mmCIF file of N, CA and C in Angstrom:
data_model
loop_
_atom_site.group_PDB
_atom_site.id
_atom_site.type_symbol
_atom_site.label_atom_id
_atom_site.label_comp_id
_atom_site.label_asym_id
_atom_site.label_seq_id
_atom_site.Cartn_x
_atom_site.Cartn_y
_atom_site.Cartn_z
ATOM 1 N N MET A 16 61.597 -68.458 -9.426
ATOM 2 C CA MET A 16 61.927 -68.913 -8.101
ATOM 3 C C MET A 16 62.688 -70.228 -8.189
ATOM 4 N N THR A 17 63.515 -70.466 -7.175
ATOM 5 C CA THR A 17 64.312 -71.685 -7.152
ATOM 6 C C THR A 17 64.380 -72.235 -5.735
ATOM 7 N N THR A 18 64.690 -73.491 -5.621
ATOM 8 C CA THR A 18 64.894 -74.100 -4.315
ATOM 9 C C THR A 18 66.361 -74.007 -3.962
ATOM 10 N N ASP A 19 66.671 -73.598 -2.733
ATOM 11 C CA ASP A 19 68.051 -73.515 -2.272
ATOM 12 C C ASP A 19 68.087 -73.904 -0.801
ATOM 13 N N THR A 20 68.355 -75.171 -0.527
ATOM 14 C CA THR A 20 68.314 -75.660 0.847
ATOM 15 C C THR A 20 69.507 -75.197 1.671
ATOM 16 N N ASP A 21 70.460 -74.503 1.073
ATOM 17 C CA ASP A 21 71.605 -73.998 1.821
ATOM 18 C C ASP A 21 71.295 -72.705 2.566
ATOM 19 N N CYS A 22 70.243 -72.015 2.217
ATOM 20 C CA CYS A 22 69.912 -70.741 2.845
ATOM 21 C C CYS A 22 69.060 -70.969 4.085
ATOM 22 N N ARG A 23 69.262 -70.109 5.093
ATOM 23 C CA ARG A 23 68.547 -70.236 6.357
ATOM 24 C C ARG A 23 67.996 -68.885 6.799
ATOM 25 N N LEU A 24 66.884 -68.943 7.525
ATOM 26 C CA LEU A 24 66.311 -67.789 8.210
ATOM 27 C C LEU A 24 66.379 -68.111 9.692
ATOM 28 N N VAL A 25 67.106 -67.296 10.446
ATOM 29 C CA VAL A 25 67.297 -67.527 11.873
ATOM 30 C C VAL A 25 66.492 -66.480 12.641
ATOM 31 N N PHE A 26 65.742 -66.962 13.625
ATOM 32 C CA PHE A 26 64.968 -66.091 14.506
ATOM 33 C C PHE A 26 65.711 -65.929 15.825
ATOM 34 N N CYS A 27 65.734 -64.710 16.332
ATOM 35 C CA CYS A 27 66.317 -64.444 17.643
ATOM 36 C C CYS A 27 65.630 -63.214 18.225
ATOM 37 N N THR A 28 65.154 -63.312 19.452
ATOM 38 C CA THR A 28 64.547 -62.155 20.109
ATOM 39 C C THR A 28 65.574 -61.481 21.007
ATOM 40 N N CYS A 29 65.457 -60.158 21.109
ATOM 41 C CA CYS A 29 66.346 -59.347 21.935
ATOM 42 C C CYS A 29 65.510 -58.474 22.874
ATOM 43 N N PRO A 30 66.090 -58.054 24.000
ATOM 44 C CA PRO A 30 65.321 -57.291 24.972
ATOM 45 C C PRO A 30 65.015 -55.851 24.556
ATOM 46 N N ASP A 31 65.807 -55.290 23.622
ATOM 47 C CA ASP A 31 65.600 -53.892 23.245
ATOM 48 C C ASP A 31 66.273 -53.598 21.902
ATOM 49 N N GLN A 32 65.973 -52.428 21.361
ATOM 50 C CA GLN A 32 66.471 -52.014 20.045
ATOM 51 C C GLN A 32 67.990 -51.884 20.027
ATOM 52 N N GLU A 33 68.557 -51.338 21.089
ATOM 53 C CA GLU A 33 70.009 -51.141 21.145
ATOM 54 C C GLU A 33 70.752 -52.480 21.082
ATOM 55 N N THR A 34 70.311 -53.445 21.861
ATOM 56 C CA THR A 34 70.927 -54.773 21.839
ATOM 57 C C THR A 34 70.758 -55.420 20.469
ATOM 58 N N ALA A 35 69.553 -55.329 19.921
ATOM 59 C CA ALA A 35 69.269 -55.926 18.614
ATOM 60 C C ALA A 35 70.163 -55.319 17.533
ATOM 61 N N ALA A 36 70.308 -54.001 17.518
ATOM 62 C CA ALA A 36 71.133 -53.332 16.514
ATOM 63 C C ALA A 36 72.600 -53.714 16.665
ATOM 64 N N ARG A 37 73.082 -53.777 17.891
ATOM 65 C CA ARG A 37 74.480 -54.142 18.148
ATOM 66 C C ARG A 37 74.762 -55.561 17.642
ATOM 67 N N ILE A 38 73.877 -56.483 17.939
ATOM 68 C CA ILE A 38 74.044 -57.863 17.488
ATOM 69 C C ILE A 38 73.953 -57.954 15.965
ATOM 70 N N ALA A 39 72.969 -57.286 15.375
ATOM 71 C CA ALA A 39 72.781 -57.328 13.918
ATOM 72 C C ALA A 39 74.011 -56.795 13.183
ATOM 73 N N GLU A 40 74.535 -55.677 13.648
ATOM 74 C CA GLU A 40 75.712 -55.083 12.999
ATOM 75 C C GLU A 40 76.918 -56.009 13.086
ATOM 76 N N ARG A 41 77.068 -56.665 14.199
ATOM 77 C CA ARG A 41 78.188 -57.600 14.358
ATOM 78 C C ARG A 41 78.029 -58.800 13.419
ATOM 79 N N LEU A 42 76.824 -59.366 13.346
ATOM 80 C CA LEU A 42 76.600 -60.535 12.490
ATOM 81 C C LEU A 42 76.859 -60.212 11.023
ATOM 82 N N VAL A 43 76.376 -59.060 10.565
ATOM 83 C CA VAL A 43 76.599 -58.661 9.170
ATOM 84 C C VAL A 43 78.071 -58.294 8.962
ATOM 85 N N GLY A 44 78.646 -57.565 9.902
ATOM 86 C CA GLY A 44 80.050 -57.176 9.797
ATOM 87 C C GLY A 44 80.994 -58.358 9.736
ATOM 88 N N ASP A 45 80.678 -59.419 10.467
ATOM 89 C CA ASP A 45 81.510 -60.623 10.485
ATOM 90 C C ASP A 45 81.148 -61.620 9.376
ATOM 91 N N ARG A 46 80.253 -61.226 8.482
ATOM 92 C CA ARG A 46 79.807 -62.065 7.364
ATOM 93 C C ARG A 46 79.108 -63.348 7.825
ATOM 94 N N LEU A 47 78.545 -63.309 9.027
ATOM 95 C CA LEU A 47 77.761 -64.438 9.511
ATOM 96 C C LEU A 47 76.337 -64.358 8.987
ATOM 97 N N ALA A 48 75.934 -63.166 8.577
ATOM 98 C CA ALA A 48 74.605 -62.929 8.017
ATOM 99 C C ALA A 48 74.718 -61.977 6.841
ATOM 100 N N ALA A 49 73.865 -62.183 5.859
ATOM 101 C CA ALA A 49 73.801 -61.266 4.717
ATOM 102 C C ALA A 49 72.968 -60.042 5.075
ATOM 103 N N CYS A 50 71.944 -60.261 5.894
ATOM 104 C CA CYS A 50 70.998 -59.206 6.243
ATOM 105 C C CYS A 50 70.322 -59.589 7.552
ATOM 106 N N VAL A 51 70.034 -58.584 8.377
ATOM 107 C CA VAL A 51 69.258 -58.802 9.594
ATOM 108 C C VAL A 51 68.186 -57.724 9.657
ATOM 109 N N ASN A 52 66.932 -58.150 9.738
ATOM 110 C CA ASN A 52 65.818 -57.222 9.922
ATOM 111 C C ASN A 52 65.484 -57.156 11.403
ATOM 112 N N LEU A 53 65.272 -55.950 11.910
ATOM 113 C CA LEU A 53 64.882 -55.740 13.294
ATOM 114 C C LEU A 53 63.410 -55.367 13.326
ATOM 115 N N LEU A 54 62.614 -56.176 14.010
ATOM 116 C CA LEU A 54 61.177 -55.943 14.109
ATOM 117 C C LEU A 54 60.825 -55.568 15.549
ATOM 118 N N PRO A 55 60.688 -54.274 15.832
ATOM 119 C CA PRO A 55 60.335 -53.848 17.190
ATOM 120 C C PRO A 55 58.837 -54.025 17.440
ATOM 121 N N GLY A 56 58.454 -53.844 18.697
ATOM 122 C CA GLY A 56 57.037 -53.872 19.028
ATOM 123 C C GLY A 56 56.481 -55.257 19.266
ATOM 124 N N LEU A 57 57.336 -56.223 19.430
ATOM 125 C CA LEU A 57 56.932 -57.608 19.638
ATOM 126 C C LEU A 57 56.648 -57.823 21.126
ATOM 127 N N THR A 58 55.591 -58.541 21.435
ATOM 128 C CA THR A 58 55.334 -58.975 22.810
ATOM 129 C C THR A 58 55.468 -60.488 22.840
ATOM 130 N N SER A 59 56.327 -60.974 23.730
ATOM 131 C CA SER A 59 56.530 -62.408 23.882
ATOM 132 C C SER A 59 55.924 -62.868 25.198
ATOM 133 N N ILE A 60 55.164 -63.934 25.134
ATOM 134 C CA ILE A 60 54.603 -64.567 26.321
ATOM 135 C C ILE A 60 55.155 -65.985 26.336
ATOM 136 N N TYR A 61 55.840 -66.335 27.410
ATOM 137 C CA TYR A 61 56.547 -67.600 27.469
ATOM 138 C C TYR A 61 56.685 -68.071 28.913
ATOM 139 N N ARG A 62 57.008 -69.341 29.081
ATOM 140 C CA ARG A 62 57.241 -69.896 30.407
ATOM 141 C C ARG A 62 58.743 -69.921 30.664
ATOM 142 N N TRP A 63 59.156 -69.366 31.794
ATOM 143 C CA TRP A 63 60.570 -69.362 32.174
ATOM 144 C C TRP A 63 60.667 -69.578 33.671
ATOM 145 N N GLN A 64 61.439 -70.572 34.063
ATOM 146 C CA GLN A 64 61.671 -70.924 35.457
ATOM 147 C C GLN A 64 60.354 -71.076 36.224
ATOM 148 N N GLY A 65 59.407 -71.771 35.579
ATOM 149 C CA GLY A 65 58.148 -72.103 36.216
ATOM 150 C C GLY A 65 57.104 -71.006 36.242
ATOM 151 N N GLU A 66 57.406 -69.854 35.663
ATOM 152 C CA GLU A 66 56.490 -68.718 35.670
ATOM 153 C C GLU A 66 56.176 -68.285 34.236
ATOM 154 N N VAL A 67 54.951 -67.834 34.013
ATOM 155 C CA VAL A 67 54.591 -67.260 32.719
ATOM 156 C C VAL A 67 55.089 -65.813 32.702
ATOM 157 N N GLN A 68 55.852 -65.497 31.686
ATOM 158 C CA GLN A 68 56.456 -64.171 31.527
ATOM 159 C C GLN A 68 55.810 -63.443 30.353
ATOM 160 N N ARG A 69 55.840 -62.132 30.395
ATOM 161 C CA ARG A 69 55.365 -61.286 29.294
ATOM 162 C C ARG A 69 56.359 -60.138 29.159
ATOM 163 N N GLU A 70 57.002 -60.055 27.990
ATOM 164 C CA GLU A 70 58.055 -59.056 27.776
ATOM 165 C C GLU A 70 57.957 -58.417 26.403
ATOM 166 N N ALA A 71 58.279 -57.140 26.334
ATOM 167 C CA ALA A 71 58.456 -56.458 25.047
ATOM 168 C C ALA A 71 59.829 -56.854 24.511
ATOM 169 N N GLU A 72 59.890 -57.216 23.245
ATOM 170 C CA GLU A 72 61.148 -57.626 22.645
ATOM 171 C C GLU A 72 61.252 -57.100 21.213
ATOM 172 N N VAL A 73 62.440 -57.248 20.656
ATOM 173 C CA VAL A 73 62.713 -56.946 19.248
ATOM 174 C C VAL A 73 63.107 -58.267 18.601
ATOM 175 N N LEU A 74 62.469 -58.594 17.487
ATOM 176 C CA LEU A 74 62.767 -59.841 16.780
ATOM 177 C C LEU A 74 63.796 -59.579 15.692
ATOM 178 N N LEU A 75 64.839 -60.400 15.676
ATOM 179 C CA LEU A 75 65.807 -60.376 14.585
ATOM 180 C C LEU A 75 65.424 -61.459 13.585
ATOM 181 N N LEU A 76 65.336 -61.082 12.318
ATOM 182 C CA LEU A 76 65.187 -62.036 11.220
ATOM 183 C C LEU A 76 66.535 -62.035 10.499
ATOM 184 N N ILE A 77 67.276 -63.100 10.674
ATOM 185 C CA ILE A 77 68.661 -63.173 10.217
ATOM 186 C C ILE A 77 68.741 -64.073 8.985
ATOM 187 N N LYS A 78 69.217 -63.525 7.871
ATOM 188 C CA LYS A 78 69.378 -64.299 6.646
ATOM 189 C C LYS A 78 70.830 -64.733 6.505
ATOM 190 N N THR A 79 71.026 -66.048 6.379
ATOM 191 C CA THR A 79 72.366 -66.605 6.301
ATOM 192 C C THR A 79 72.341 -67.899 5.494
ATOM 193 N N VAL A 80 73.455 -68.618 5.522
ATOM 194 C CA VAL A 80 73.540 -69.927 4.866
ATOM 195 C C VAL A 80 73.822 -70.987 5.925
ATOM 196 N N ALA A 81 73.487 -72.228 5.610
ATOM 197 C CA ALA A 81 73.607 -73.324 6.578
ATOM 198 C C ALA A 81 75.018 -73.443 7.147
ATOM 199 N N ALA A 82 76.016 -73.269 6.313
ATOM 200 C CA ALA A 82 77.398 -73.425 6.757
ATOM 201 C C ALA A 82 77.795 -72.401 7.819
ATOM 202 N N ARG A 83 77.115 -71.261 7.865
ATOM 203 C CA ARG A 83 77.458 -70.196 8.817
ATOM 204 C C ARG A 83 76.632 -70.270 10.108
ATOM 205 N N VAL A 84 75.616 -71.135 10.160
ATOM 206 C CA VAL A 84 74.743 -71.209 11.341
ATOM 207 C C VAL A 84 75.510 -71.568 12.617
ATOM 208 N N PRO A 85 76.417 -72.542 12.625
ATOM 209 C CA PRO A 85 77.131 -72.831 13.879
ATOM 210 C C PRO A 85 77.922 -71.631 14.420
ATOM 211 N N ALA A 86 78.668 -70.947 13.567
ATOM 212 C CA ALA A 86 79.430 -69.777 14.012
ATOM 213 C C ALA A 86 78.503 -68.630 14.398
ATOM 214 N N LEU A 87 77.420 -68.458 13.648
ATOM 215 C CA LEU A 87 76.431 -67.433 13.967
ATOM 216 C C LEU A 87 75.826 -67.698 15.348
ATOM 217 N N SER A 88 75.457 -68.945 15.617
ATOM 218 C CA SER A 88 74.867 -69.315 16.904
ATOM 219 C C SER A 88 75.843 -69.072 18.051
ATOM 220 N N GLU A 89 77.099 -69.433 17.839
ATOM 221 C CA GLU A 89 78.121 -69.223 18.866
ATOM 222 C C GLU A 89 78.314 -67.727 19.151
ATOM 223 N N THR A 90 78.371 -66.929 18.104
ATOM 224 C CA THR A 90 78.522 -65.483 18.265
ATOM 225 C C THR A 90 77.303 -64.895 18.968
ATOM 226 N N LEU A 91 76.109 -65.310 18.551
ATOM 227 C CA LEU A 91 74.880 -64.835 19.196
ATOM 228 C C LEU A 91 74.884 -65.137 20.690
ATOM 229 N N ARG A 92 75.233 -66.354 21.055
ATOM 230 C CA ARG A 92 75.266 -66.725 22.483
ATOM 231 C C ARG A 92 76.243 -65.848 23.246
ATOM 232 N N GLY A 93 77.366 -65.526 22.637
ATOM 233 C CA GLY A 93 78.368 -64.699 23.299
ATOM 234 C C GLY A 93 77.953 -63.251 23.467
ATOM 235 N N LEU A 94 77.170 -62.732 22.522
ATOM 236 C CA LEU A 94 76.760 -61.329 22.551
ATOM 237 C C LEU A 94 75.445 -61.100 23.286
ATOM 238 N N HIS A 95 74.641 -62.125 23.385
ATOM 239 C CA HIS A 95 73.266 -61.986 23.860
ATOM 240 C C HIS A 95 73.203 -61.898 25.385
ATOM 241 N N PRO A 96 72.383 -60.987 25.912
ATOM 242 C CA PRO A 96 72.276 -60.856 27.369
ATOM 243 C C PRO A 96 71.422 -61.942 28.031
ATOM 244 N N TYR A 97 70.604 -62.661 27.262
ATOM 245 C CA TYR A 97 69.747 -63.685 27.847
ATOM 246 C C TYR A 97 70.558 -64.920 28.218
ATOM 247 N N GLU A 98 70.177 -65.564 29.297
ATOM 248 C CA GLU A 98 70.789 -66.826 29.702
ATOM 249 C C GLU A 98 70.566 -67.893 28.632
ATOM 250 N N LEU A 99 69.375 -67.892 28.040
ATOM 251 C CA LEU A 99 69.017 -68.864 27.008
ATOM 252 C C LEU A 99 68.348 -68.126 25.847
ATOM 253 N N PRO A 100 69.145 -67.599 24.915
ATOM 254 C CA PRO A 100 68.549 -66.848 23.802
ATOM 255 C C PRO A 100 67.834 -67.763 22.818
ATOM 256 N N GLU A 101 66.794 -67.214 22.206
ATOM 257 C CA GLU A 101 66.110 -67.926 21.126
ATOM 258 C C GLU A 101 67.008 -67.895 19.896
ATOM 259 N N ILE A 102 67.394 -69.066 19.426
ATOM 260 C CA ILE A 102 68.150 -69.186 18.179
ATOM 261 C C ILE A 102 67.534 -70.359 17.436
ATOM 262 N N ILE A 103 66.711 -70.057 16.445
ATOM 263 C CA ILE A 103 66.002 -71.071 15.684
ATOM 264 C C ILE A 103 66.285 -70.836 14.208
ATOM 265 N N ALA A 104 66.817 -71.848 13.533
ATOM 266 C CA ALA A 104 67.147 -71.721 12.107
ATOM 267 C C ALA A 104 66.193 -72.571 11.279
ATOM 268 N N LEU A 105 65.583 -71.942 10.290
ATOM 269 C CA LEU A 105 64.675 -72.631 9.379
ATOM 270 C C LEU A 105 65.246 -72.601 7.968
ATOM 271 N N PRO A 106 65.064 -73.682 7.213
ATOM 272 C CA PRO A 106 65.538 -73.655 5.827
ATOM 273 C C PRO A 106 64.674 -72.742 4.970
ATOM 274 N N ILE A 107 65.317 -72.044 4.071
ATOM 275 C CA ILE A 107 64.612 -71.257 3.058
ATOM 276 C C ILE A 107 64.511 -72.175 1.842
ATOM 277 N N THR A 108 63.315 -72.588 1.526
ATOM 278 C CA THR A 108 63.138 -73.590 0.471
ATOM 279 C C THR A 108 62.849 -72.998 -0.893
ATOM 280 N N ASP A 109 62.593 -71.702 -0.941
ATOM 281 C CA ASP A 109 62.280 -71.074 -2.219
ATOM 282 C C ASP A 109 62.587 -69.591 -2.112
ATOM 283 N N GLY A 110 62.940 -68.982 -3.212
ATOM 284 C CA GLY A 110 63.222 -67.554 -3.208
ATOM 285 C C GLY A 110 63.730 -67.087 -4.555
ATOM 286 N N LEU A 111 63.823 -65.798 -4.701
ATOM 287 C CA LEU A 111 64.357 -65.197 -5.916
ATOM 288 C C LEU A 111 65.813 -65.647 -6.066
ATOM 289 N N PRO A 112 66.164 -66.308 -7.154
ATOM 290 C CA PRO A 112 67.527 -66.840 -7.309
ATOM 291 C C PRO A 112 68.616 -65.797 -7.084
ATOM 292 N N ASP A 113 68.446 -64.592 -7.608
ATOM 293 C CA ASP A 113 69.463 -63.556 -7.435
ATOM 294 C C ASP A 113 69.631 -63.174 -5.967
ATOM 295 N N TYR A 114 68.531 -63.160 -5.209
ATOM 296 C CA TYR A 114 68.610 -62.824 -3.783
ATOM 297 C C TYR A 114 69.337 -63.936 -3.018
ATOM 298 N N LEU A 115 69.016 -65.186 -3.322
ATOM 299 C CA LEU A 115 69.671 -66.303 -2.649
ATOM 300 C C LEU A 115 71.164 -66.327 -2.961
ATOM 301 N N THR A 116 71.525 -66.003 -4.189
ATOM 302 C CA THR A 116 72.933 -65.913 -4.572
ATOM 303 C C THR A 116 73.615 -64.785 -3.812
ATOM 304 N N TRP A 117 72.929 -63.644 -3.683
ATOM 305 C CA TRP A 117 73.456 -62.512 -2.914
ATOM 306 C C TRP A 117 73.709 -62.920 -1.469
ATOM 307 N N MET A 118 72.757 -63.654 -0.868
ATOM 308 C CA MET A 118 72.931 -64.123 0.511
ATOM 309 C C MET A 118 74.193 -64.968 0.638
ATOM 310 N N THR A 119 74.384 -65.875 -0.307
ATOM 311 C CA THR A 119 75.542 -66.749 -0.278
ATOM 312 C C THR A 119 76.834 -65.946 -0.429
ATOM 313 N N THR A 120 76.847 -65.005 -1.350
ATOM 314 C CA THR A 120 78.033 -64.173 -1.576
ATOM 315 C C THR A 120 78.381 -63.350 -0.336
ATOM 316 N N CYS A 121 77.379 -62.772 0.297
ATOM 317 C CA CYS A 121 77.618 -61.907 1.458
ATOM 318 C C CYS A 121 78.127 -62.659 2.680
ATOM 319 N N THR A 122 77.909 -63.954 2.731
ATOM 320 C CA THR A 122 78.322 -64.733 3.904
ATOM 321 C C THR A 122 79.583 -65.552 3.655
ATOM 322 N N GLN A 123 80.196 -65.373 2.495
ATOM 323 C CA GLN A 123 81.450 -66.075 2.218
ATOM 324 C C GLN A 123 82.595 -65.359 2.905
ATOM 325 N N THR A 124 83.513 -66.152 3.432
ATOM 326 C CA THR A 124 84.707 -65.572 4.047
ATOM 327 C C THR A 124 85.833 -65.556 3.035
ATOM 328 N N ASP A 125 86.852 -64.795 3.338
ATOM 329 C CA ASP A 125 88.013 -64.686 2.446
ATOM 330 C C ASP A 125 89.046 -65.791 2.682
ATOM 331 N N ASP A 126 88.712 -66.733 3.574
ATOM 332 C CA ASP A 126 89.660 -67.810 3.915
ATOM 333 C C ASP A 126 89.986 -68.672 2.723
#
């Protein structure tokens, strides 16, 4: 295992499987993410506009690198149906070196 502070895990909830899949495919297709896992069956309880809400959602676990987070966040906001989507990026502090290298390679642009 190795430390790689350049890698990030981004959380984002979506209202349904179709939206989650559409967003995930775009992020991977645009090289903003190396991989996106879709976790259905999530129930979110949260406060919104002064009311406690309870909704079924799909969680996206988005693997990317720090340099791609701003563009990833901008793309997510543009594609997401929520007024205020959850976009939270956490550093990946440890992982299989080959996997972290793969993440970096998959998110490089040809520029």
